[in-house]
Each structure stands twice: as C-alpha cells, then as structure tokens.
C-alpha cells in the first residue's frame, strides 16, 4: 500500500508543482456602475466566477498559460480578451452599452452624430462633474472653444451668462431632453432658475453656429442640447458638497432605485446652494429638486421628469463704474459729479460709492432681491416600432412665478398712478420713498413629435413637429410708502400687461451615406411665430405689439471620412430669428425691430487617434439686420439691442487634445475672429436744451462684446492612480462695450488660471469617494469679464462705462461620496 501511494505521488508531482495563480477584478458599465452577478469565465475550462454586490470577482488556482477570457451580463455586449496568466492578475473590465440603450430607443433629433458636417462638442457626465462646485452651467463650460462667461456676483453662482462666438445667450438655443429652455419672450436662459442642473445631466452637446434644425427658438450663435435621461442598473445614494470662499456652501443628495423588475427606475436629487458672492451683498440662496420615474424595455420608454428650482438672489446687475474698478480717483470724481442727484440721490449713495472697493454694489436696500420659482414637467414616450422605425412624443409644461423687489428714493408718486402723500404737517408731497415689486407670472406648454426611419443602410429620414404656447403676465405693485397715500393698496397693480406667443415648427431631414467615406445631410425647418403684448408697461406707456413671422430655414452639409482617423466636413445653413420682447418695448428711440437673417458656412477637419485628437475649422456668419447689443441696459439689467443692416463674423477655431503618456494629457483651444458691422448709426440723446436725438455714423466697426482672440489650455497630470492635478488657463482679448470701436468704451483683455487637485478612493473600496480642491484665479488676476456703456450729451458728450469685476484668488473644496 505504501508503495502504491509513493507511485501516485510521483505520478501527480508535475501537476502539484505547476505554478497556479489568481485572477481578480471589477466589472463596470460605461457609467462607472459596478455590475453585480456578471459572469466571468475562461473559455474551454471550468474556471469561472460571478461578481458580488460590489461588482468584484476572484478566480483562484489557475495554472500558468494563455486563456480566452469572456465576461457577460444581460443587456450588454459580451467582453472578450486573450490574456496570459503568469502571475496574480487584476483587471478592471468595462462593458459597452447599457442594459437598455436609450440611444437605440429614443430619437435625439436636436443632436448630431460623429460624422455630421456641423461644428460640435460632446461632453459626458464625468467631464461635466469635474467642475461642478455649485457654479452655474456657463462656468462649467468655460474651457470649451469660443466660450466667454461672466457672473454678476463674480463667482459663477447666481446670475451668470455666456457668449459663444460673440453671440449672447439670447442667440444660443438651449434644450433639456429636447424641450426648449430659452424664455419665449426674452429668448434668454436664466441658469439661476435651475441650480445645480449639471448634477442631473447625463451628457451635453454644444453645436457652434446655426447647426442642425431643432425645436425651440432659432439658433444664431449655437445650440446646447442637454440630456438628463439615464438608466442606472444598481440602487445608489450619492452625497455631494462644497465649502469655499465667500461663505459658499453646497449640499446635494442624489438617490435612485436602479432597475426594478428589469424595467422600472426612479431617480431624485435635491440641492441647496448658498453664497455671499464676491460683490458686496450679492448673495444667492438657491434650491433645486429633480425627480424622474421611468419604465424602460428593449423597445420603448416612458418617463416623467420634474425639474424644480427656486432662487433668492440679491441684485448685482448695476455693475461698478469703470473708473472705480481701475482705481482712477479723478475719473471717478468726474463720474460722480455728472450723476449726483440722478444716480447718487442721497448721502448714503455717495458714501457707498466712495467707501467701497472694487466689490462695490450700487444697491444697499436689504431686500433688493430677485425671488423666483420655476418648475418643469416633461412626459416623454419613445417607441422602437421596428429596428428601422422609431417614434417619440414629448409633452411639457413650465410654470414660473416671481418678483424682484426694489427701493426707490423719493420717487414721483405719479409714476405709479398715485395721489400725492400727506406729511405730518398736512402738506402734500409728490415724491416719497417707496418699495415696489415687479412680477412675472408665466405658463409655457407644448408638444413635440418626432419620427425616424432607416429605410436602408444608406438612407436615414427624420421628421418632426412642435407646437407651444406661452402666456406671460407682467405687473407691478407698490408694497410700501414712506408717507400715507390716499387710495393706495399693496394689491393695486400700477402696470399690467400680458405677452402671448404661439410657436409652431416642423422639420424634415435626410442623411444619405452613399459609401463608407461620404455622408450627406439635408434638412429644412419651418416656423410660424405669433407674438402679442398688450397692456400698460412699467413706465405707464400703453403697449400694443402684434406680430406674425414665417421662417423657412434650409441646411445642408457633407462629410468625408478619409480613413478611421481623419474626417473633413462642409456645411451651409440659413437661420432666421424674431425680435424679443425687449427689442419691441425697451428701445429709447422708438425704433421698431425687424427679424434677423443669417447665412452660416462651416468647414473643417477632424483627426482622432488613440493619443491625439485635432479639430480645425473655419466659419463665416453673414447677417442681415442682426440685432447687436448697443452696450446699454434696460431698467431690469437686460441688454438693449438694435438692428444693423449688414454685418459678419469670420473665425478660425482650433482644438488639440494629446495624451502624452498614461500620466500626462494636454488640451488647447483657440479662436481667432473678425466681427464687423459695415455701417452703424449711433443714436445719442442730447439733453442740453430739452431732448434731441443726435446721430453719428460709423463705418466698418467691431461688433460689441466680440473678442478677436479667445484661448484656453489645460494640463492634466495623474502621478498616481488615485490622484490627479489639472491646471487651466483662459485668455480673452479686448472687447468693445458698444459698436463704435471707440477705445474709450472698451473692456480690456484679461486672463486667469485655475488649479484643481483631486483624490479618488481606490477601486476596491465599497464606498466611492472623491475630494477636490479648487484654487480659482490662481495668480489673483484683477479683471472684469463684462460691462455696459451709454453716451449722452449735456453740453458735451459724456460716456459712462460700467464693468462686472470677477473674484480674485479663491478656494473651493468639494467632496462626493457614493454607495
């Protein structure tokens, strides 16, 4: 028996002595979610495992050798790789696709694909979240090509704005899940109404120029297509926060059920953001709530989205006199004496002007706030009738209501239709201190319907219709008077007018791919817009605007895929756009605005390899009757515009991304442009002897707020797996505050740098944690990113310039914890 045992020992010795190793790892999807119960096996062997609740797996006692590794999970593409086991091995495996791929179910009518002949940039969730410290969307996008951003409070929290190729937010068409976000009357986007929106965004696409046909107001500068719809496999809970300079605080809680019974999902997020702002008293108290419930199958999806935001923001839109910002005492004194008694009405105004530094805020009344709430309801249904036919229907309703409160020193009671007040001695007083509120109460409802048909591998057809109706009530009341006023009531409206707008649009698009190299796009959009405003305006003028517009906007383009890495494209598009409410009622000289007409040529080349991405493009935007910013503001801080007969924007955009090594990456963007008006007639009010209008003609002038050069660079370093550092730089050349090319009405060039340091928890941790430190404006640059200007004559021409200073060096620390 002993001899038999010895015999078997020597017989099996080669097997016992053969080296054996382990294979372990983690399985995730493209969203970074750990996938539980995924199957991992070495094909042709008995070695196999499944992932646990943390997405982790381990296979032990594997003999040395080469194997075919396969990973499967229902709803995802199988993952295969040939691996060599010669030591203990650890892998991170990412499965492609989604358990239900929304892109295969839903029509993305206002987005373009990788081969489309339009200038575009895609940003995914992970990229957007890197900059999400609680700032508004413009500041998250500040490093993208041709983008210039600004903030009234100087920090990116509160009222913010963006310009794309020199075009302001009223010319940038923004949609959320295809639903228009631009205000129907002002055409503006008030990002402060949806705080921490990026906390719920899955991806975002920026199209520069007219781009493809889409729903919403016509695009003149670009399009932002925001997608919040997502499907996450596992239940999750995320906690995000920010602490930083200017007593900035953010707390966000996000949770979701994951897939219930493989088809139902519920997601919710609540965010609270507070900041004192860089500018004095420019506080922001913001809250938002997002809720989404969906039923998703392999062929259909139905989703209810609710996005709610509320904001109480202290007003800082008045700006800082440029002489004060540039620390020029003599020029500031001249400015003061030009405006004492008009802008600076009492001793408190004067003390505030001279005692403050660059953080000066004209307003001192404690409740000089904007108080507004907005709720978006979206019901989206998508159906994949067959592999070649998809349908999508969207119903939406947006409800907004709020006011801004103002203190007016010794204002004329007749401006409010009120009788004179009585003082303590029984004397009539016609001018008293008052507090007023100006309200906006609006409803926006509509429907979108889209269809997509892949008639053959070479032909794709898309068509859609959209109809929406806007009702906006504008009214004001006096809520407080310093002296008793006969017949006054807080509920009495001293002005009241209603804006009604109906917008009906349709589009038809075809994409022809005659070969693997060529793709040709053609589409046409038709819009019919009916807009009326009637009632009494805040200056007690009667308003009666009734306009109807009909627009036909064709677009075409071609792309050539030379090889797997190189692509060339060329496109031509026509865009037409109606004037806004402000264009009709806020022009001091009574000029009736006309619609704008734009011809947009785009051409460029793209190159994409494993380490290098390059894009270079030219654009030419030729306008007829472009509404350009005059440099002035109306009485609520909105820019005033006027038509110019002929103008153009010509530019060269470049982007480079280079992965130097596994630890270093570089990104560079630049835009060189010329932005010209052939002939501009400046109108100047002359108050020397009553009121007259003077006109000055200017030839070949620069378009206001259009820098000739903007550039950005970012250097990313990952010295260790859990740590990364990113340095960012932005440069913006000088901009004119109006359209006269007058050097005395100019915003100087500026630049700033930011630094981000981030630590991420190791992958084997059950809890995902991230901590980031932001040092914004690293070198403490002193700059202003926006401004306004107006000129009048009182004996001689007088120009007043105001600017919006941005915060110097300041720190933000963010954290994110997820389960």
PDB file of C-alpha atoms in Angstrom, residues 2 233 301 355 411 512 529 592 607 614 633 661 745:
ATOM      1  CA  UNK A   2       2.831   2.375   0.852  1.00  0.00           C
ATOM      2  CA  UNK A 233     -28.644  49.331 -13.114  1.00  0.00           C
ATOM      3  CA  UNK A 301     -39.502  54.022 -22.722  1.00  0.00           C
ATOM      4  CA  UNK A 355     -16.208 103.916   0.807  1.00  0.00           C
ATOM      5  CA  UNK A 411     -39.758 108.599  -6.409  1.00  0.00           C
ATOM      6  CA  UNK A 512     -27.501  59.807 -47.108  1.00  0.00           C
ATOM      7  CA  UNK A 529     -44.496  82.615 -34.749  1.00  0.00           C
ATOM      8  CA  UNK A 592     -39.274  99.128 -34.493  1.00  0.00           C
ATOM      9  CA  UNK A 607      -8.378  63.788 -36.654  1.00  0.00           C
ATOM     10  CA  UNK A 614      -7.308  67.522 -33.535  1.00  0.00           C
ATOM     11  CA  UNK A 633     -29.091  98.079 -20.279  1.00  0.00           C
ATOM     12  CA  UNK A 661       1.555  59.388 -21.585  1.00  0.00           C
ATOM     13  CA  UNK A 745     -15.594 102.241 -24.496  1.00  0.00           C
TER      14      UNK A 745
END
